[in-house]
XYZ file of C-alpha atoms in Angstrom:
228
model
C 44.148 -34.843 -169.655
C 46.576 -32.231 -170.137
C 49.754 -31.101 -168.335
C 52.332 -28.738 -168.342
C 55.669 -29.575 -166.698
C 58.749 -27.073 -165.688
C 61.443 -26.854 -163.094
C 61.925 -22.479 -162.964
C 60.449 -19.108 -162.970
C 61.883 -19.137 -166.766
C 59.483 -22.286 -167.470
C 56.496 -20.489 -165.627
C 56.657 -17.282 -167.716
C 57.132 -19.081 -171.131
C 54.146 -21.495 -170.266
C 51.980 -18.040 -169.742
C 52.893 -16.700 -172.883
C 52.205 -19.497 -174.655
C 48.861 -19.990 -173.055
C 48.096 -16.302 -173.351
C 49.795 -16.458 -177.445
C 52.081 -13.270 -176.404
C 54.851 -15.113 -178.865
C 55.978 -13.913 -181.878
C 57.234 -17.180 -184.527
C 60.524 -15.798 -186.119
C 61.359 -18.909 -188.583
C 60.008 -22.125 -188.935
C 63.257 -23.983 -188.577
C 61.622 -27.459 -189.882
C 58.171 -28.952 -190.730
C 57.778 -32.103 -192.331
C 55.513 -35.566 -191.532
C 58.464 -36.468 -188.400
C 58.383 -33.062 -186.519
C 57.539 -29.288 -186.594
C 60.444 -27.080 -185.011
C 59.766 -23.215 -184.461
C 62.225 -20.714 -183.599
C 60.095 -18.114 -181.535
C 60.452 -15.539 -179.529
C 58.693 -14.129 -175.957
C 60.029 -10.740 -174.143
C 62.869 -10.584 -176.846
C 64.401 -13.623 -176.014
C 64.484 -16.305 -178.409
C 63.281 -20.296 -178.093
C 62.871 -23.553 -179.857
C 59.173 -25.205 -179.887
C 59.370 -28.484 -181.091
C 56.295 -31.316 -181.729
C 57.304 -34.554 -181.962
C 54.821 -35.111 -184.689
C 55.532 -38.792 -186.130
C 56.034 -40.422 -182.515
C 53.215 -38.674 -181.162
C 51.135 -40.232 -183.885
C 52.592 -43.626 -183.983
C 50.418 -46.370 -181.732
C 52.801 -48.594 -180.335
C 55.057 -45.004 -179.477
C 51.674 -44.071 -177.608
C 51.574 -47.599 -176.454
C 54.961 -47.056 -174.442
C 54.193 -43.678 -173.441
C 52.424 -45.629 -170.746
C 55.620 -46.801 -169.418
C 58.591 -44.399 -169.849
C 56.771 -41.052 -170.929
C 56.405 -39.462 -173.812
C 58.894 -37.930 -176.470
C 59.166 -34.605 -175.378
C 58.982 -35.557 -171.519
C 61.780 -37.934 -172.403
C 63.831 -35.339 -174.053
C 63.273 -32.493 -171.265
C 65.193 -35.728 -168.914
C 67.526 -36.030 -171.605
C 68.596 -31.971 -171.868
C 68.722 -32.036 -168.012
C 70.810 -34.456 -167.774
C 72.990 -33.524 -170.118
C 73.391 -30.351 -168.215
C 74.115 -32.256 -164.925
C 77.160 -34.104 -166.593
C 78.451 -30.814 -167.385
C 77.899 -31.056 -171.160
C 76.800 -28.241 -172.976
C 73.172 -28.352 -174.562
C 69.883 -25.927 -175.040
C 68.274 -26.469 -171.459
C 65.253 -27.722 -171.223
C 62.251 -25.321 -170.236
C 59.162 -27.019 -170.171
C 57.244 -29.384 -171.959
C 53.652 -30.123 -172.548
C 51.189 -33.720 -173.003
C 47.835 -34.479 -173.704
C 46.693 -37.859 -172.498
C 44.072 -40.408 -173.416
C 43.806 -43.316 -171.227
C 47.549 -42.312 -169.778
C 48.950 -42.457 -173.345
C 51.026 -39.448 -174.658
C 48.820 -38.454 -178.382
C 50.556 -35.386 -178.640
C 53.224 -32.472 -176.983
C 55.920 -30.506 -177.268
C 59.078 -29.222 -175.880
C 60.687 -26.160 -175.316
C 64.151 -25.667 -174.844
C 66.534 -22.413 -175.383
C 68.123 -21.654 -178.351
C 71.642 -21.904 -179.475
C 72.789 -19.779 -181.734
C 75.473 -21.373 -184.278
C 76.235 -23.670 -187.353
C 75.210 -27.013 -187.332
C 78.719 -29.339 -187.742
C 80.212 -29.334 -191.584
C 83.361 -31.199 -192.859
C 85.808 -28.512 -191.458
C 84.416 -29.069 -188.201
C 84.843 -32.710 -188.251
C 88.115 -32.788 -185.609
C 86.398 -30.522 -183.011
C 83.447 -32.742 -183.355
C 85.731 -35.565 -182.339
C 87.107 -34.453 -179.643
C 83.827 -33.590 -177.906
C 82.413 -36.633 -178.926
C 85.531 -38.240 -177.159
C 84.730 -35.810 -174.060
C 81.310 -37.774 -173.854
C 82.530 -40.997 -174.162
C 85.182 -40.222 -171.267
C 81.692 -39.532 -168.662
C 80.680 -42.992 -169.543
C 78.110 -42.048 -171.953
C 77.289 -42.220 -176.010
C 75.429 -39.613 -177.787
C 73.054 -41.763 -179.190
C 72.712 -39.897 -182.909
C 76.015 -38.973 -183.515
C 75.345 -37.430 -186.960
C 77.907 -33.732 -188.404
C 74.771 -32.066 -188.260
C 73.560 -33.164 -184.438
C 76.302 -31.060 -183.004
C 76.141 -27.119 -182.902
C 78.729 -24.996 -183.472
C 79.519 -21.358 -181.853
C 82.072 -19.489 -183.362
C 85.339 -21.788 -183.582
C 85.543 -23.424 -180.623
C 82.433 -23.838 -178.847
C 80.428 -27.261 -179.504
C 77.059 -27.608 -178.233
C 74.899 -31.122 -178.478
C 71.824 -31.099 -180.403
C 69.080 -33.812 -181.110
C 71.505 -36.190 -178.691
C 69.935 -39.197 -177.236
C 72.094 -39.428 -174.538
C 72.679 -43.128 -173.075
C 74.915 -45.371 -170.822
C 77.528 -46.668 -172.668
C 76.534 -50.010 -171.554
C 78.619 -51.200 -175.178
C 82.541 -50.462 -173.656
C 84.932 -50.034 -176.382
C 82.152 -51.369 -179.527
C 80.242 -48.280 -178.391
C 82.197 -45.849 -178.489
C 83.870 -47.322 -182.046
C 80.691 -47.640 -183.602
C 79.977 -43.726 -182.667
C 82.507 -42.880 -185.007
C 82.043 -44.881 -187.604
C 77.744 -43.139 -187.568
C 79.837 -39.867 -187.395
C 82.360 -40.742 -190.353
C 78.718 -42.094 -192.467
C 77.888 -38.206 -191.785
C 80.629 -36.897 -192.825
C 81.094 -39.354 -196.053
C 85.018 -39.589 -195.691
C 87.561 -41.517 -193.938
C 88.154 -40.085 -190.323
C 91.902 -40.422 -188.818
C 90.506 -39.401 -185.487
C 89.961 -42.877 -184.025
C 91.677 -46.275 -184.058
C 90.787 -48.558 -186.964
C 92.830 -51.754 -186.021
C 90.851 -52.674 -183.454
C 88.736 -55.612 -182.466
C 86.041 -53.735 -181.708
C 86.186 -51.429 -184.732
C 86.039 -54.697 -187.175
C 83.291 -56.226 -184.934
C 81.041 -52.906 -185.248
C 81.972 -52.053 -189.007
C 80.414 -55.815 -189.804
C 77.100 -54.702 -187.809
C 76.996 -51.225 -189.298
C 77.139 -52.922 -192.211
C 74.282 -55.469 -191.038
C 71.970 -52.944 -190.217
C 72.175 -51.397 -193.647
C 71.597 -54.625 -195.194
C 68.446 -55.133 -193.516
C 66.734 -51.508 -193.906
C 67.139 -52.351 -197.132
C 66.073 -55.361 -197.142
C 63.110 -54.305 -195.041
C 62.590 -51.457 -197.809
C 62.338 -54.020 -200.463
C 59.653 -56.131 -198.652
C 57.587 -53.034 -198.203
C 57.637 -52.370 -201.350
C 56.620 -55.847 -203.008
C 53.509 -55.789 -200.131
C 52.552 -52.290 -201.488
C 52.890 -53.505 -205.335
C 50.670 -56.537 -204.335
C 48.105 -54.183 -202.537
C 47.211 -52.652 -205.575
């Protein structure tokens, strides 16, 4: 089963010129074994098309498509809502499943496209701040990586590849955002407090979850070595 989802007249006359292939791909922005993310354009307006390759692939990701949707369903919810906080984002134009048994084996999204820089070094303060602005509406970005924000011209920051959450975590949550940002950035960052509590609690389980990728790295590898 297959089906096409959109909220506007925009999302009904990009899902006929995709169906009818009146598109023209300008750049493939990135292809590797995780996704596939095309810049292309329809009626001189530019868009991103972007296949969740790896999770539409993986079983147990199938598995709990059954439950909560599939990626790019779950990231159409995700661009809306960051929209309705008042956040600034691509929006979300429509995106499109194929079923078996009522699992999600493969999509895509479409969204609109931002035009900018994705966040460097000298754009580290700005990011800050607007990370702060999210954390003030309650919420966490989710991946907050230099690179996951977009920037437009000098002032303008625009979330990308956010997975927008509750910040169910208080204080730790918001602390541990900075520290993934500062891991980005691979510097100290003066832009949040360091004497903290909560920044000592979530510095020891940054540093936990390092530990045991790499430890789970490790194991991989002896189970391959004894494979062959």
């Amino acid at each position: 089963m297959e089906r096409i989802y959109y909220e506007s007249s925009l999302g009904k006359k990009v899902m006929y010129a995709l169906k009818n292939k009146n598109y023209s791909i300008i750049q493939v922005l990135k292809e590797d074994n995780r996704s596939k993310v095309l810049l292309i354009e329809i009626e001189k307006k530019l868009y991103v098309y972007k296949v969740p390759i790896e999770k539409n692939s993986r079983k147990w990701q199938q598995f709990i498509s059954l439950f909560r949707g599939g990626e790019s369903q779950r990231e159409f919810k995700n661009l809306k809502k960051i929209a309705e906080i008042g956040l600034k984002a691509p929006l979300p134009v429509l995106y499109w499943e194929k079923r078996i048994l009522g699992m999600v084996v493969d999509s895509y999204l479409v969204s609109t496209y931002i035009e900018g820089n994705p966040g460097k070094k000298e754009d580290v303060e700005k990011i800050g701040k607007f990370l702060e602005e999210i954390h003030s509406k309650g919420f966490l970005h989710g991946d907050s990586q230099l690179p996951n924000f977009m920037v437009q011209g000098n002032e303008e920051i625009y979330l990308i590849d956010a997975k927008l959450q509750k910040n169910i975590y208080g204080p730790f949550g918001r602390v541990y955002e900075f520290i993934y940002l500062e891991e980005s950035y691979h510097d100290e960052l003066n832009i949040y407090d360091k004497t903290t509590i909560y920044y000592k609690i979530a510095k020891l389980f940054n540093g936990y979850l390092h530990w045991y990728g790499s430890f789970r790295k490790k194991i991989k590898k002896i189970f391959k070595r004894k494979d062959k």
